[in-house]
CSV table of C-alpha atoms in Angstrom, one decimal:
chain,number,residue,atom,x,y,z
A,1,MET,CA,19.9,8.6,38.8
A,2,THR,CA,19.2,11.2,41.5
A,3,ALA,CA,15.5,10.9,42.7
A,4,ASP,CA,14.9,14.6,41.2
A,5,ALA,CA,16.7,13.3,38.7
A,6,ALA,CA,14.5,10.9,38.0
A,7,LEU,CA,11.8,13.1,38.0
A,8,SER,CA,12.4,15.3,35.8
A,9,THR,CA,13.3,12.9,32.6
A,10,PRO,CA,10.7,12.3,30.6
A,11,PRO,CA,7.6,9.7,30.5
A,12,LEU,CA,9.0,6.4,28.8
A,13,ALA,CA,6.7,4.9,27.2
A,14,SER,CA,8.1,1.1,28.0
A,15,GLY,CA,8.4,-0.2,30.8
A,16,PRO,CA,6.5,-0.8,34.5
A,17,GLU,CA,5.1,2.9,33.9
A,18,GLY,CA,4.4,3.1,30.0
A,19,PRO,CA,1.3,2.5,30.2
A,20,GLU,CA,-0.4,5.2,33.3
A,21,ALA,CA,2.6,7.6,30.9
A,22,LEU,CA,0.5,6.7,27.9
A,23,ARG,CA,-2.9,7.0,29.1
A,24,PRO,CA,-3.0,10.8,29.5
A,25,LEU,CA,-1.2,11.4,26.2
A,26,LEU,CA,-3.8,9.1,24.6
A,27,ALA,CA,-6.4,11.0,25.3
A,28,THR,CA,-4.6,14.3,24.6
A,29,VAL,CA,-4.1,13.0,21.1
A,30,LEU,CA,-7.8,11.8,20.7
A,31,ASP,CA,-9.2,14.9,21.5
A,32,ALA,CA,-6.2,16.9,19.1
A,33,LEU,CA,-7.6,14.4,16.6
A,34,ALA,CA,-11.5,15.5,16.7
A,35,ALA,CA,-10.5,18.8,17.3
A,36,GLY,CA,-8.7,19.0,13.6
A,37,THR,CA,-10.7,17.0,12.2
A,38,ALA,CA,-13.5,19.3,13.0
A,39,GLU,CA,-11.5,21.8,12.2
A,40,ARG,CA,-11.1,20.3,8.6
A,41,GLY,CA,-15.3,20.0,8.1
A,42,GLY,CA,-14.1,17.8,5.2
A,43,PRO,CA,-11.8,14.8,3.4
A,44,LEU,CA,-8.6,17.7,2.0
A,45,PRO,CA,-8.0,20.8,3.7
A,46,ALA,CA,-9.8,24.2,1.9
A,47,GLY,CA,-6.8,26.5,-0.2
A,48,GLY,CA,-4.7,24.6,-1.3
A,49,PRO,CA,-1.1,24.3,-0.7
A,50,ASP,CA,-0.2,27.6,0.3
A,51,ALA,CA,-3.1,27.8,3.1
A,52,VAL,CA,-2.1,24.1,4.8
A,53,THR,CA,1.3,25.6,4.6
A,54,ALA,CA,0.6,28.9,6.7
A,55,ARG,CA,-1.3,27.1,9.0
A,56,VAL,CA,1.2,24.5,9.7
A,57,ALA,CA,4.1,26.8,10.5
A,58,ALA,CA,1.7,29.0,13.1
A,59,ALA,CA,0.6,26.0,14.8
A,60,LEU,CA,4.5,24.6,14.9
A,61,GLY,CA,5.5,27.3,15.5
A,62,ASP,CA,10.0,27.4,16.6
A,63,PRO,CA,10.8,23.6,15.7
A,64,LEU,CA,13.3,23.6,17.9
A,65,PRO,CA,12.7,26.8,21.1
A,66,ASP,CA,15.2,26.8,23.9
A,67,THR,CA,12.3,25.8,25.7
A,68,GLY,CA,9.7,23.8,25.5
A,69,ASP,CA,5.6,23.7,25.2
A,70,PRO,CA,3.5,20.9,27.2
A,71,ASP,CA,0.9,22.1,25.3
A,72,ALA,CA,3.0,20.9,21.5
A,73,LEU,CA,1.8,17.4,21.4
A,74,HIS,CA,-2.3,19.1,21.2
A,75,ALA,CA,-1.2,21.7,18.8
A,76,ILE,CA,0.9,19.8,16.6
A,77,VAL,CA,-1.6,16.6,16.4
A,78,ARG,CA,-4.6,19.4,16.0
A,79,ALA,CA,-2.8,20.3,12.6
A,80,LEU,CA,-2.1,17.8,11.6
A,81,ALA,CA,-5.5,16.5,12.0
A,82,ALA,CA,-7.3,19.9,10.6
A,83,GLY,CA,-4.7,19.3,7.8
A,84,ALA,CA,-5.4,15.5,6.2
A,85,ALA,CA,-6.1,14.1,3.9
A,86,ASP,CA,-9.0,11.6,5.7
A,87,PRO,CA,-9.2,8.0,3.9
A,88,ALA,CA,-11.8,7.7,6.4
A,89,ASP,CA,-14.0,10.5,4.1
A,90,PRO,CA,-16.4,8.8,1.8
A,91,LEU,CA,-15.1,11.9,-0.9
A,92,CYS,CA,-11.5,10.9,-0.3
A,93,ALA,CA,-11.5,8.9,-3.3
A,94,ALA,CA,-8.2,9.5,-5.2
A,95,HIS,CA,-5.2,6.7,-3.8
A,96,LEU,CA,-4.9,3.3,-2.8
A,97,HIS,CA,-5.2,4.9,0.7
A,98,CYS,CA,-7.0,3.0,3.1
A,99,PRO,CA,-8.4,4.4,6.2
A,100,PRO,CA,-6.4,2.4,8.9
A,101,LEU,CA,-9.0,0.1,11.3
A,102,ALA,CA,-9.1,0.6,14.6
A,103,VAL,CA,-7.3,-2.4,16.2
A,104,ALA,CA,-4.4,-1.6,14.1
A,105,THR,CA,-4.2,1.0,14.4
A,106,ALA,CA,-4.3,0.0,18.3
A,107,ALA,CA,-1.8,-2.4,18.3
A,108,ASP,CA,1.1,-0.1,16.4
A,109,LEU,CA,0.1,1.9,19.3
A,110,ALA,CA,1.8,-1.0,21.3
A,111,ALA,CA,4.4,-2.2,18.2
A,112,SER,CA,6.0,1.5,18.7
A,113,ALA,CA,5.5,1.4,22.3
A,114,LEU,CA,7.7,-2.0,22.9
A,115,ASN,CA,9.7,-0.4,20.2
A,116,PRO,CA,11.3,-4.5,18.5
A,117,SER,CA,13.3,-4.3,16.4
A,118,LEU,CA,14.0,-7.2,14.1
A,119,ASP,CA,17.9,-7.4,13.3
A,120,SER,CA,18.4,-9.1,15.8
A,121,TRP,CA,16.9,-12.0,18.1
A,122,ASP,CA,17.9,-10.0,21.8
A,123,GLN,CA,16.2,-6.7,21.1
A,124,ALA,CA,13.0,-8.7,19.0
A,125,PRO,CA,12.1,-12.5,21.0
A,126,ALA,CA,8.2,-13.0,20.9
A,127,ALA,CA,7.7,-10.2,17.2
A,128,SER,CA,10.8,-11.9,15.6
A,129,ALA,CA,9.2,-15.4,16.3
A,130,LEU,CA,5.6,-13.5,15.2
A,131,GLU,CA,6.6,-12.5,12.6
A,132,ALA,CA,7.9,-16.1,11.5
A,133,ALA,CA,4.3,-17.2,12.4
A,134,VAL,CA,2.4,-14.9,10.8
A,135,THR,CA,4.8,-14.8,7.5
A,136,ARG,CA,4.2,-18.3,6.4
A,137,ALA,CA,0.8,-18.7,6.7
A,138,LEU,CA,0.4,-14.9,4.8
A,139,ALA,CA,2.6,-17.1,2.1
A,140,ARG,CA,0.3,-19.9,2.1
A,141,THR,CA,-3.3,-17.6,1.4
A,142,ALA,CA,-0.9,-16.7,-1.9
A,143,GLY,CA,0.4,-19.7,-2.8
A,144,LEU,CA,4.0,-19.6,-1.7
A,145,ALA,CA,6.6,-20.8,1.0
A,146,ASP,CA,7.8,-17.5,3.3
A,147,ALA,CA,7.3,-13.7,3.2
A,148,LEU,CA,9.6,-10.8,4.3
A,149,VAL,CA,7.8,-7.9,5.6
A,150,THR,CA,8.8,-4.7,3.6
A,151,THR,CA,7.4,-0.9,3.2
A,152,GLY,CA,4.8,-1.5,0.8
A,153,GLY,CA,4.7,-2.3,-2.7
A,154,THR,CA,8.2,-0.1,-4.1
A,155,GLU,CA,10.1,-2.0,-1.8
A,156,SER,CA,8.7,-5.6,-2.0
A,157,ASN,CA,9.5,-5.2,-6.5
A,158,GLN,CA,12.6,-4.2,-5.7
A,159,LEU,CA,13.1,-7.1,-3.6
A,160,ALA,CA,11.7,-9.5,-5.9
A,161,LEU,CA,14.0,-8.9,-8.7
A,162,LEU,CA,16.8,-8.7,-6.7
A,163,LEU,CA,16.5,-12.2,-5.5
A,164,ALA,CA,15.6,-13.1,-9.1
A,165,ARG,CA,19.6,-11.0,-10.2
A,166,GLU,CA,21.3,-13.4,-7.9
A,167,ALA,CA,19.6,-16.4,-9.0
A,168,HIS,CA,19.9,-15.7,-12.9
A,169,GLY,CA,22.9,-13.5,-13.2
A,170,GLY,CA,23.2,-9.4,-13.5
A,171,ASP,CA,22.3,-10.0,-17.5
A,172,LEU,CA,18.6,-10.7,-16.4
A,173,ARG,CA,16.7,-9.0,-18.3
A,174,LEU,CA,12.8,-7.5,-16.8
A,175,VAL,CA,9.9,-7.9,-19.9
A,176,CYS,CA,6.3,-5.2,-18.2
A,177,CYS,CA,4.2,-3.9,-19.9
A,178,ALA,CA,3.1,0.1,-20.0
A,179,GLY,CA,0.7,-0.5,-16.9
A,180,ALA,CA,3.1,-2.1,-14.7
A,181,HIS,CA,4.2,0.1,-11.4
A,182,HIS,CA,6.5,2.5,-11.8
A,183,SER,CA,8.9,1.2,-9.2
A,184,LEU,CA,9.7,-1.6,-11.6
A,185,PRO,CA,12.1,-0.5,-14.4
A,186,ARG,CA,13.1,1.9,-11.6
A,187,ALA,CA,14.1,-1.1,-9.9
A,188,ALA,CA,16.3,-2.7,-12.6
A,189,TRP,CA,17.8,0.7,-13.2
A,190,LEU,CA,18.8,1.2,-9.8
A,191,LEU,CA,20.8,-2.9,-9.5
A,192,GLY,CA,21.9,-2.5,-12.2
A,193,LEU,CA,20.6,-4.2,-14.7
A,194,PRO,CA,19.7,-4.1,-19.0
A,195,ALA,CA,17.1,-2.0,-19.8
A,196,PRO,CA,13.6,-3.5,-19.7
A,197,VAL,CA,11.5,-5.0,-22.0
A,198,VAL,CA,8.4,-2.8,-21.8
A,199,LEU,CA,5.3,-4.3,-24.1
A,200,PRO,CA,2.6,-2.8,-25.7
A,201,ALA,CA,-1.0,-1.9,-23.1
A,202,PRO,CA,-3.8,-2.5,-24.8
A,203,ARG,CA,-6.9,-1.4,-22.3
A,204,GLY,CA,-3.8,-1.2,-19.9
A,205,LEU,CA,-3.3,-5.2,-20.1
A,206,LEU,CA,-0.1,-6.7,-20.4
A,207,ASP,CA,-1.2,-8.6,-24.1
A,208,PRO,CA,-0.4,-12.6,-23.7
A,209,ALA,CA,0.4,-12.9,-27.6
A,210,ALA,CA,3.3,-9.7,-27.4
A,211,LEU,CA,4.6,-11.3,-24.2
A,212,ALA,CA,4.3,-15.3,-26.4
A,213,GLU,CA,6.8,-13.2,-29.2
A,214,ALA,CA,8.2,-11.7,-26.5
A,215,LEU,CA,9.5,-14.7,-24.6
A,216,THR,CA,10.7,-16.6,-28.2
A,217,THR,CA,13.0,-13.5,-29.9
A,218,LEU,CA,14.8,-12.3,-26.2
A,219,PRO,CA,17.6,-13.9,-25.1
A,220,GLY,CA,17.5,-15.0,-21.7
A,221,PRO,CA,17.3,-14.8,-18.4
A,222,LEU,CA,14.4,-13.1,-18.9
A,223,LEU,CA,12.3,-12.1,-15.0
A,224,VAL,CA,8.4,-11.4,-16.3
A,225,ALA,CA,6.4,-8.7,-14.4
A,226,ALA,CA,2.5,-9.1,-14.2
A,227,THR,CA,-0.4,-7.2,-12.0
A,228,ALA,CA,-2.6,-7.8,-10.1
A,229,GLY,CA,-4.0,-4.3,-9.7
A,230,THR,CA,-3.2,-2.3,-11.7
A,231,THR,CA,-2.6,1.6,-9.7
A,232,ASP,CA,-4.5,3.2,-12.3
A,233,ALA,CA,-7.4,1.0,-13.0
A,234,GLY,CA,-7.0,-1.6,-10.6
A,235,LEU,CA,-6.5,-4.0,-13.9
A,236,ILE,CA,-5.7,-7.8,-13.3
A,237,ASP,CA,-3.7,-9.3,-15.9
A,238,PRO,CA,-4.1,-12.8,-17.7
A,239,LEU,CA,-2.2,-14.0,-15.0
A,240,PRO,CA,-2.5,-18.0,-16.3
A,241,GLU,CA,-2.0,-17.5,-19.4
A,242,ILE,CA,1.0,-15.3,-18.6
A,243,ALA,CA,2.3,-18.5,-16.1
A,244,ALA,CA,1.5,-20.5,-19.1
A,245,LEU,CA,3.8,-18.8,-21.0
A,246,CYS,CA,6.4,-18.1,-18.9
A,247,ALA,CA,6.9,-22.0,-17.8
A,248,ALA,CA,7.2,-22.6,-21.4
A,249,HIS,CA,9.6,-21.0,-22.4
A,250,GLY,CA,11.7,-20.4,-18.8
A,251,ALA,CA,11.5,-17.5,-17.9
A,252,ARG,CA,10.7,-16.0,-14.1
A,253,LEU,CA,7.7,-14.7,-13.1
A,254,HIS,CA,6.9,-12.3,-10.4
A,255,ILE,CA,3.7,-10.6,-9.6
A,256,ASP,CA,2.7,-7.5,-8.3
A,257,ALA,CA,-0.3,-7.4,-5.8
A,258,ALA,CA,-0.3,-5.1,-4.3
A,259,TYR,CA,-3.4,-4.1,-4.5
A,260,GLY,CA,-5.3,-6.5,-6.5
A,261,GLY,CA,-4.0,-9.5,-2.9
A,262,GLY,CA,-6.4,-8.8,-1.3
A,263,LEU,CA,-8.7,-10.2,-2.8
A,264,LEU,CA,-7.4,-13.5,-1.3
A,265,PHE,CA,-9.6,-12.9,1.1
A,266,SER,CA,-12.3,-12.8,-0.7
A,267,ASP,CA,-14.2,-15.7,-1.6
A,268,ARG,CA,-16.4,-13.8,-4.4
A,269,HIS,CA,-13.8,-12.9,-5.7
A,270,ARG,CA,-10.4,-14.9,-4.7
A,271,ASP,CA,-10.9,-16.6,-8.4
A,272,ARG,CA,-9.6,-13.1,-9.9
A,273,LEU,CA,-6.4,-14.3,-8.6
A,274,THR,CA,-6.3,-17.6,-10.6
A,275,GLY,CA,-2.4,-18.0,-11.4
A,276,LEU,CA,-0.9,-16.3,-8.5
A,277,ASP,CA,0.4,-19.3,-6.8
A,278,ALA,CA,2.1,-19.8,-10.2
A,279,ALA,CA,4.7,-17.0,-9.3
A,280,HIS,CA,8.2,-17.1,-8.0
A,281,THR,CA,7.6,-14.0,-6.3
A,282,VAL,CA,4.6,-11.7,-5.2
A,283,THR,CA,3.8,-8.3,-3.9
A,284,LEU,CA,1.4,-8.6,-1.4
A,285,ASP,CA,-0.3,-4.3,0.5
A,286,LEU,CA,-1.7,-5.1,3.1
A,287,HIS,CA,-1.9,-0.9,3.5
A,288,LYS,CA,-4.0,-0.9,0.6
A,289,LEU,CA,-7.0,-3.6,-0.2
A,290,GLY,CA,-6.1,-5.2,3.8
A,291,TRP,CA,-6.5,-1.5,5.9
A,292,GLN,CA,-3.9,-1.6,8.0
A,293,PRO,CA,-1.3,1.6,8.7
A,294,ALA,CA,1.2,1.9,6.5
A,295,ALA,CA,3.7,-0.1,6.8
A,296,ALA,CA,2.4,-3.3,6.1
A,297,GLY,CA,4.5,-4.8,3.0
A,298,LEU,CA,4.9,-7.9,1.6
A,299,LEU,CA,7.3,-10.1,-0.9
A,300,ALA,CA,6.3,-14.2,-0.7
A,301,VAL,CA,8.9,-16.5,-2.6
A,302,ALA,CA,8.3,-20.0,-4.1
A,303,ARG,CA,11.3,-20.5,-2.7
A,304,PRO,CA,13.1,-19.6,0.4
A,305,ASP,CA,15.8,-20.6,0.0
A,306,GLU,CA,17.1,-17.8,-2.3
A,307,LEU,CA,16.6,-16.3,0.9
A,308,ALA,CA,20.0,-16.6,1.7
A,309,THR,CA,21.0,-14.1,-0.6
A,310,LEU,CA,20.0,-11.3,1.6
A,311,HIS,CA,22.1,-12.6,4.4
A,312,GLN,CA,24.6,-10.3,5.9
A,313,HIS,CA,27.4,-11.3,8.9
A,314,ALA,CA,27.3,-8.7,11.7
A,315,ASP,CA,29.3,-10.0,14.6
A,316,TYR,CA,26.9,-8.5,17.2
A,317,LEU,CA,24.3,-8.8,15.5
A,318,ASN,CA,24.6,-12.7,14.3
A,319,ALA,CA,27.2,-14.3,16.0
A,320,THR,CA,28.3,-17.4,14.7
A,321,ASP,CA,28.4,-19.4,17.6
A,322,ASP,CA,24.8,-17.5,19.2
A,323,THR,CA,23.3,-19.0,15.6
A,324,GLU,CA,24.5,-22.6,16.5
A,325,ALA,CA,23.4,-22.0,19.6
A,326,GLY,CA,20.4,-22.0,18.5
A,327,LEU,CA,19.4,-17.9,18.5
A,328,PRO,CA,17.5,-16.9,15.4
A,329,ASP,CA,19.4,-14.9,13.0
A,330,LEU,CA,17.1,-12.5,11.6
A,331,LEU,CA,19.8,-10.8,8.8
A,332,ALA,CA,18.6,-12.9,5.6
A,333,ARG,CA,14.4,-11.2,6.0
A,334,SER,CA,15.1,-7.8,4.7
A,335,PRO,CA,17.7,-6.0,3.0
A,336,ARG,CA,17.4,-3.0,5.8
A,337,THR,CA,18.9,-3.7,9.5
A,338,THR,CA,16.5,-2.2,11.9
A,339,ARG,CA,13.0,-2.9,11.2
A,340,ARG,CA,10.1,-1.8,13.5
A,341,PRO,CA,7.2,-4.8,14.4
A,342,ASP,CA,4.4,-4.4,11.5
A,343,ILE,CA,3.5,-7.9,11.4
A,344,LEU,CA,2.3,-6.9,14.7
A,345,LYS,CA,-0.5,-4.8,13.9
A,346,ILE,CA,-1.1,-7.0,10.6
A,347,ALA,CA,-1.0,-9.9,13.2
A,348,VAL,CA,-3.9,-9.1,15.5
A,349,THR,CA,-5.8,-7.7,12.4
A,350,LEU,CA,-5.8,-11.7,10.9
A,351,ARG,CA,-6.5,-13.0,14.5
A,352,THR,CA,-9.9,-10.2,15.2
A,353,LEU,CA,-11.2,-10.6,11.7
A,354,GLY,CA,-10.6,-14.5,10.2
A,355,ARG,CA,-10.5,-14.4,6.7
A,356,ASP,CA,-14.1,-14.0,6.5
A,357,GLY,CA,-14.2,-11.2,8.7
A,358,LEU,CA,-11.6,-8.9,6.0
A,359,GLY,CA,-13.1,-11.2,3.0
A,360,ALA,CA,-16.8,-9.0,3.9
A,361,LEU,CA,-14.6,-5.6,4.0
A,362,VAL,CA,-12.9,-6.3,0.3
A,363,ASP,CA,-16.8,-8.0,-0.7
A,364,GLN,CA,-18.2,-4.2,0.7
A,365,VAL,CA,-15.8,-2.3,-1.2
A,366,CYS,CA,-15.8,-4.1,-4.8
A,367,ALA,CA,-19.2,-4.0,-4.7
A,368,ARG,CA,-20.2,-0.1,-3.8
A,369,ALA,CA,-17.4,0.4,-6.9
A,370,HIS,CA,-20.1,-1.2,-8.9
A,371,GLU,CA,-22.3,0.3,-8.1
A,372,LEU,CA,-21.1,3.5,-8.3
A,373,ALA,CA,-19.7,2.1,-12.1
A,374,GLY,CA,-23.8,1.9,-12.5
A,375,LEU,CA,-24.6,5.8,-10.5
A,376,ILE,CA,-22.2,7.0,-13.6
A,377,ALA,CA,-23.1,4.6,-16.6
A,378,ALA,CA,-26.5,5.9,-15.9
A,379,HIS,CA,-25.5,9.6,-16.3
A,380,PRO,CA,-25.8,11.3,-18.9
A,381,GLY,CA,-23.5,13.7,-17.7
A,382,PHE,CA,-20.9,11.7,-17.4
A,383,GLU,CA,-18.7,8.8,-19.3
A,384,LEU,CA,-17.9,5.9,-17.8
A,385,TYR,CA,-14.6,4.5,-18.8
A,386,ASP,CA,-15.2,0.4,-18.1
A,387,ARG,CA,-16.7,-1.4,-15.3
A,388,PRO,CA,-14.5,-2.1,-12.1
A,389,VAL,CA,-12.2,-5.4,-11.5
A,390,ILE,CA,-11.0,-4.2,-8.3
A,391,SER,CA,-12.7,-0.6,-6.2
A,392,THR,CA,-11.5,1.7,-9.0
A,393,VAL,CA,-13.0,3.3,-11.0
A,394,LEU,CA,-12.8,5.8,-14.1
A,395,PHE,CA,-15.3,8.5,-15.1
A,396,ARG,CA,-15.0,11.9,-16.6
A,397,PRO,CA,-17.6,14.4,-17.8
A,398,ALA,CA,-19.2,13.6,-21.5
A,399,GLU,CA,-17.6,15.8,-23.3
A,400,ALA,CA,-15.1,18.1,-21.2
A,401,THR,CA,-12.1,18.0,-22.8
A,402,ASP,CA,-8.2,16.7,-20.9
A,403,ASP,CA,-7.7,20.6,-19.1
A,404,THR,CA,-10.9,20.4,-18.7
A,405,VAL,CA,-10.9,16.9,-16.8
A,406,ALA,CA,-7.4,18.0,-14.7
A,407,ALA,CA,-9.2,21.5,-13.9
A,408,VAL,CA,-12.4,19.9,-11.9
A,409,ARG,CA,-10.1,17.9,-10.2
A,410,ARG,CA,-7.8,20.5,-8.7
A,411,LYS,CA,-10.8,22.8,-8.1
A,412,LEU,CA,-12.1,20.2,-5.8
A,413,LEU,CA,-8.8,19.8,-4.2
A,414,HIS,CA,-8.5,23.3,-3.9
A,415,GLU,CA,-11.8,23.4,-1.6
A,416,GLY,CA,-11.2,21.0,0.3
A,417,ARG,CA,-14.2,18.9,-1.0
A,418,ALA,CA,-13.6,15.5,-2.6
A,419,VAL,CA,-9.9,14.1,-3.5
A,420,LEU,CA,-10.2,12.2,-7.0
A,421,GLY,CA,-7.3,10.9,-9.0
A,422,ARG,CA,-6.7,11.2,-12.3
A,423,ALA,CA,-4.9,8.3,-14.6
A,424,ARG,CA,-4.3,8.5,-18.4
A,425,LEU,CA,-5.5,6.2,-20.7
A,426,ASP,CA,-6.0,5.4,-24.1
A,427,GLY,CA,-4.9,8.6,-24.7
A,428,ARG,CA,-7.1,10.5,-22.7
A,429,LEU,CA,-7.3,11.9,-18.8
A,430,TRP,CA,-9.9,10.5,-16.3
A,431,LEU,CA,-11.0,10.9,-12.4
A,432,LYS,CA,-9.4,8.6,-10.9
A,433,ALA,CA,-12.3,7.4,-7.7
A,434,THR,CA,-10.8,4.4,-5.2
A,435,VAL,CA,-13.4,3.2,-3.2
A,436,LEU,CA,-11.6,1.7,-0.1
A,437,ASN,CA,-14.0,2.6,2.6
A,438,PRO,CA,-16.0,0.3,3.7
A,439,ARG,CA,-18.4,2.7,5.5
A,440,SER,CA,-19.0,4.2,2.1
A,441,ARG,CA,-23.1,4.8,1.2
A,442,PRO,CA,-24.4,4.8,-1.5
A,443,ASP,CA,-25.7,8.5,-1.0
A,444,ASP,CA,-21.9,9.6,-0.8
A,445,LEU,CA,-21.3,8.4,-4.2
A,446,ALA,CA,-23.9,10.2,-4.8
A,447,ARG,CA,-22.6,13.2,-3.3
A,448,LEU,CA,-19.4,12.4,-5.1
A,449,LEU,CA,-20.8,12.6,-8.6
A,450,GLU,CA,-22.7,16.0,-7.8
A,451,LEU,CA,-19.8,18.0,-7.2
A,452,VAL,CA,-18.1,17.4,-9.5
A,453,GLU,CA,-20.9,17.6,-11.7
A,454,GLY,CA,-20.8,21.0,-10.5
A,455,SER,CA,-17.4,21.5,-10.8
A,456,THR,CA,-18.1,20.9,-14.3
A,457,PRO,CA,-17.5,23.8,-17.3
A,458,ARG,CA,-20.8,24.5,-19.1
């Protein structure tokens, strides 16, 4: 390559010149993030979908122009920030959408710059070693033996059903309750399994009595899916009773702890996950109660030998003679081929904060959720569904219809003033506040209720 050609090539993020090439671009991104956040001025952009789409279109212009624009980085990042739902705003509390830690986000930049691909050792020597060590440590924390990195709960749940199917055959039947995550019955459908048996869920929980009857009457093999942290109300199924029933009837057990798994870091709340170690597979998501940028999912397994069913052979990635010579074979670590090193941000966070630091964050959001529930219970204008189990609080304006509850939520979204979720339990519609911001203060919680009260028709 000639010197002129080298000068005309856009700078690369890695290599000896990568850090210096990134340095001014990082300043541009940070300036654009600050400008966009100030422009938004709240937890959500005002005006609804049409207004946001128009603003994005104006900033983007022609998505593929003939001639490039050197200001595109600032303009598009600013537009994205101005049009974002900001999980770091205490009034953005609808979903299991956490504000990521700065140290995790910084580590994620390094992962993007170095760009390892975890489908062969020669593309990711250090990343593959890091992933092996950290995933096993996290699996042991949950009482299991090993773990795979996934894109989140949906992929983890699908993998859990895949491993169960390969271990027990294609007539395996999923048994879950009506409060289970939607990805579980969908995974059964995708994998060609029989239609799941969906048990009733009084108060949103898997009923041990109904499960006992199902396990007694249904022909095997059976896979029971329990939940530790439902998406609607953050409820935790009675795991010890469910585990005992599965053991007594020879049923396989999967526990979806995508939300509640973060309680493992807390000395105060870890006991709520008693029974987790009895599962064959456990879903964990650290981009929920772990404050990681998405994606940061895992599937922990009790029997690492079952992972052999994922193994594939591709001579250019895991030639037999290379494996025999000692090069690690990574194709049994995921059904995906190209995989980015999402373990890096997790590893950096675990080492930087330690169990105590992460546990303190868990304790803070759980405490804030209880404070919010206390404010609601003491307010005559609101009805509280129940005290939170983790950090999700369900409530509604007293004597409001379901249509009113839905309209209040949409009004706050359209005005960009607050982001609340919705959940239907016991045949009624509730507003949902999921507290995942450890910097939320009591006055933020009071402000949230003031906004709902001020948006409720009299």
